[in-house]
GROMACS .gro file of C-alpha atoms in nm:
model
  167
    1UNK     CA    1  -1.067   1.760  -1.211
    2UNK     CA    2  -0.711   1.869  -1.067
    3UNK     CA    3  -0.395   1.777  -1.221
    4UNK     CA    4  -0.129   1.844  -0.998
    5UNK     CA    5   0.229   1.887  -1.114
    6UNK     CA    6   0.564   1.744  -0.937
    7UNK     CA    7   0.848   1.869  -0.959
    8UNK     CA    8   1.149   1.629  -0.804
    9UNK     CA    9   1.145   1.761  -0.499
   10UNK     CA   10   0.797   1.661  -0.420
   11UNK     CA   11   0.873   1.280  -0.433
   12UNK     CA   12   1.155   1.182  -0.206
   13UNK     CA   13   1.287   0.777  -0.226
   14UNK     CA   14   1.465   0.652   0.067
   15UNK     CA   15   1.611   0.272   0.104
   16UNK     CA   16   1.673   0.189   0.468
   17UNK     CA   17   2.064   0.112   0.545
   18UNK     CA   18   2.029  -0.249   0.510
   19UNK     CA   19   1.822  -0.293   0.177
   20UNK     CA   20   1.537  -0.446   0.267
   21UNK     CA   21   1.342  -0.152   0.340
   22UNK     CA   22   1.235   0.129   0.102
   23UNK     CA   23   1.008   0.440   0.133
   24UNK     CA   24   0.881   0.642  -0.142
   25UNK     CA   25   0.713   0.934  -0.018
   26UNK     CA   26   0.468   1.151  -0.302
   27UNK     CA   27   0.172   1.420  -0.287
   28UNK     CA   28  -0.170   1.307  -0.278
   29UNK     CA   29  -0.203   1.367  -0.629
   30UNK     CA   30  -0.355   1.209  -0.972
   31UNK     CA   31   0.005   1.085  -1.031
   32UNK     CA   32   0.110   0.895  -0.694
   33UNK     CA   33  -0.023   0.561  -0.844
   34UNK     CA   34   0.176   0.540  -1.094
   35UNK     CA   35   0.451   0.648  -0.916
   36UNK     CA   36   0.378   0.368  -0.632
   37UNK     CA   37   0.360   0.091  -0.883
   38UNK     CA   38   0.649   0.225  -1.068
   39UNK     CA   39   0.859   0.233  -0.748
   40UNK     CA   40   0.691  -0.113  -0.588
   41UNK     CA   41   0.780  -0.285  -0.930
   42UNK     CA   42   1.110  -0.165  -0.971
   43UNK     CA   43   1.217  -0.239  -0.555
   44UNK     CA   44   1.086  -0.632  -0.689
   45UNK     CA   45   1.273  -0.606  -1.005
   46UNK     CA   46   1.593  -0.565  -0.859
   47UNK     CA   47   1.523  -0.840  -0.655
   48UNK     CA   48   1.406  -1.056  -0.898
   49UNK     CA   49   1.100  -1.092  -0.744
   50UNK     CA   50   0.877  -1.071  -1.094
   51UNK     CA   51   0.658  -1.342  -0.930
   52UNK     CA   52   0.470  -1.116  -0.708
   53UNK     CA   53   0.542  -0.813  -0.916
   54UNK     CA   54   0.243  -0.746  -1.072
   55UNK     CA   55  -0.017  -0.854  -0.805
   56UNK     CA   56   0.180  -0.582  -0.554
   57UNK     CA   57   0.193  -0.310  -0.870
   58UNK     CA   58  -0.208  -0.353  -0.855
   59UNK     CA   59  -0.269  -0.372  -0.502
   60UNK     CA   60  -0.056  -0.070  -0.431
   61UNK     CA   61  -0.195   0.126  -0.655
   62UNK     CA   62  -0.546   0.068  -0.492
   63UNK     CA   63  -0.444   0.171  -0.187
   64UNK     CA   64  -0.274   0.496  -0.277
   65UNK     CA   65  -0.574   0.573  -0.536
   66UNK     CA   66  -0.807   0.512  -0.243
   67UNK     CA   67  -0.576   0.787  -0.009
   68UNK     CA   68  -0.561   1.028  -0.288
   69UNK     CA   69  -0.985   0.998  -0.382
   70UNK     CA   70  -1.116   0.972  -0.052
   71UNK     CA   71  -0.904   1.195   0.168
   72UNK     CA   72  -0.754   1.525   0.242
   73UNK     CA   73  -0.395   1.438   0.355
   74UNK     CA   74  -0.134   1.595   0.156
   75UNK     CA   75   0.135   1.290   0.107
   76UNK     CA   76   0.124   0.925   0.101
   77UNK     CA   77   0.397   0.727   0.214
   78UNK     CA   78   0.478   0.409   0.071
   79UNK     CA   79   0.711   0.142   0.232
   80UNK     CA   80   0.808  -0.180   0.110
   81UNK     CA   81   1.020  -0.428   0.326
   82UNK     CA   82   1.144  -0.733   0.182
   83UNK     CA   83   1.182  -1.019   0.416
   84UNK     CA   84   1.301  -1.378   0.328
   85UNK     CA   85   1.009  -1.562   0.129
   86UNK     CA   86   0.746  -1.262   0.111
   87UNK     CA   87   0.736  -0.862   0.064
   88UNK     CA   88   0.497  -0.635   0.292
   89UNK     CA   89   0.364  -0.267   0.118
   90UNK     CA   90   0.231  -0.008   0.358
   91UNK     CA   91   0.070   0.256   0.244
   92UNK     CA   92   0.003   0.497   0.526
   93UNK     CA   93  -0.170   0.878   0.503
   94UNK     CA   94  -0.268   1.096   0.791
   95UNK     CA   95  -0.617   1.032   0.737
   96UNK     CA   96  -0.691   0.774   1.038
   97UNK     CA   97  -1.059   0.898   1.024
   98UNK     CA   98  -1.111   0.735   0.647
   99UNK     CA   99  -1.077   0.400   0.696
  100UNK     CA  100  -1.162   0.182   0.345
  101UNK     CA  101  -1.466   0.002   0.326
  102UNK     CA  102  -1.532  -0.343   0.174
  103UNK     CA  103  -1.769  -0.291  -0.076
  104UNK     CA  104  -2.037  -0.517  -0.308
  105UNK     CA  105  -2.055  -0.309  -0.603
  106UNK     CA  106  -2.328  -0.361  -0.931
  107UNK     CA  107  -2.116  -0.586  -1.205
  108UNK     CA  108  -2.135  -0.266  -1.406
  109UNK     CA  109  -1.994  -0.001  -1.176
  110UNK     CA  110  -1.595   0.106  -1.259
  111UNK     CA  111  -1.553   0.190  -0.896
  112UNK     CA  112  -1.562  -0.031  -0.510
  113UNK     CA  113  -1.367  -0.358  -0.591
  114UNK     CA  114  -1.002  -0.235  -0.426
  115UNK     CA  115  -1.081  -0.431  -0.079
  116UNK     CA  116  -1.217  -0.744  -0.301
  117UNK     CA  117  -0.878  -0.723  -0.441
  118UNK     CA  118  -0.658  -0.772  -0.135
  119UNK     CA  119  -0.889  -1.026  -0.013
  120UNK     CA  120  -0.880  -1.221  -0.315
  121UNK     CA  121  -0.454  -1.186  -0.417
  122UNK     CA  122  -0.285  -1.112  -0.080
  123UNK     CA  123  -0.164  -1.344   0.141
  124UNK     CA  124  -0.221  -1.161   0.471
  125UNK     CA  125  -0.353  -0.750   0.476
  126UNK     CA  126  -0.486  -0.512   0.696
  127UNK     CA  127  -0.584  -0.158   0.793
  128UNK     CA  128  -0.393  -0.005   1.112
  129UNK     CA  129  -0.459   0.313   1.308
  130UNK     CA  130  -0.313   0.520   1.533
  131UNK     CA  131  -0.584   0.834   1.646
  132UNK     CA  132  -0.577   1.038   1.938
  133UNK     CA  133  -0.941   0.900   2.054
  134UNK     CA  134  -0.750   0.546   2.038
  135UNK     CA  135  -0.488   0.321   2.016
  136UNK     CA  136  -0.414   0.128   1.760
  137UNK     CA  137  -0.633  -0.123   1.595
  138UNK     CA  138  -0.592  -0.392   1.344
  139UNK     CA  139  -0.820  -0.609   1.091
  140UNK     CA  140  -0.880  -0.892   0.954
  141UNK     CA  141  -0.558  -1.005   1.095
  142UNK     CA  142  -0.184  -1.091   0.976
  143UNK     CA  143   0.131  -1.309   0.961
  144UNK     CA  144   0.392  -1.011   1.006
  145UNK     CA  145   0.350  -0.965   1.407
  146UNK     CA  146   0.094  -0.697   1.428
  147UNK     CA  147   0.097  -0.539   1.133
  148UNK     CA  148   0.298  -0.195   1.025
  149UNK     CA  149   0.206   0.022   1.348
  150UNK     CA  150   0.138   0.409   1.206
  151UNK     CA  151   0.221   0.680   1.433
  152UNK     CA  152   0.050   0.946   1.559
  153UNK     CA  153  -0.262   1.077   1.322
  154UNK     CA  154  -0.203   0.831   1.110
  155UNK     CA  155  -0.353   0.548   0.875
  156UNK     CA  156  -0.157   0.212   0.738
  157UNK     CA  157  -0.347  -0.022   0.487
  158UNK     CA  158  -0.085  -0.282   0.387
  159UNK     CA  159  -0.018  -0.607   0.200
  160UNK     CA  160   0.182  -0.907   0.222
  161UNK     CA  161   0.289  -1.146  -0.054
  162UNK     CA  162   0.431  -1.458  -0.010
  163UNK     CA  163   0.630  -1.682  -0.330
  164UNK     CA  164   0.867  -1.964  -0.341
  165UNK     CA  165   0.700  -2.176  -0.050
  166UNK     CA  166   0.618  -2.531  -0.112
  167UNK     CA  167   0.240  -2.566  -0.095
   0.00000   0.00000   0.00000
């Protein structure tokens, strides 16, 4: 097993001019999520969004943990853009060719319940690609237009949570 070591200037955080956007970018490394929930949890805290904290700390940290296992790209970026009654996470990696798969694993294996996951907590999520063979593509479907649109190369799976709606 590798251990890689940052140093600051490996993880870069960037909130967009008007607030509701931020980007933490990290290496593909054992530590990236952690450092996704950490940043996910605190861009809610301020907010006071507590209410969907946890189920986006867990979420995100599947999808960055599925980037760093089961690919070779060398950063992850993570954005999180905070609209009026819901928050959308995007992980994306430049991996387009590793899509995650929706797995049934045995009760006793540690491993294969990440996709379960979104399909069970999120209110809307989906995997988008952008590949030079083709253009992008988008599943199972979603309530935030199309879905974060990657560029070039690239990979987006990505989350929305909803609170505060009457039900």
């Amino acid at each position: 097993m590798t251990i890689a070591v940052l140093d600051a200037g490996d993880v870069t955080v960037e909130p967009s001019d008007a607030g509701r956007e931020h980007r933490l970018c990290v290496p593909s490394a054992a530590e990236a999520p952690r450092l996704a929930r950490n940043h996910v949890a605190e861009v809610l805290g301020r907010e006071g969004w507590e209410e969907v904290a946890e189920t986006a700390k867990l979420l995100v940290s599947e999808a960055v943990t599925n980037v760093y296992r089961h690919t070779a790209t060398s950063r992850i970026l993570v954005r999180t853009v905070l609209l009026e009654h819901r928050v959308v996470v995007a992980v994306v990696d430049a991996a387009p060719e590793a899509l995650p798969v929706w797995q049934h694993p045995d009760p006793e294996t540690e491993h294969g319940r990440g996709m379960a996951l979104f399909g069970l907590l999120a209110h809307a999520w989906g995997i988008s690609w952008h590949a030079a063979a083709h253009n992008s593509a988008h599943a199972p479907g979603t309530s935030f237009g199309e879905g974060p649109v990657p560029g070039p190369g690239e990979k987006c799976v990505w989350f929305e949570l909803q609170w505060g709606l009457a039900a």
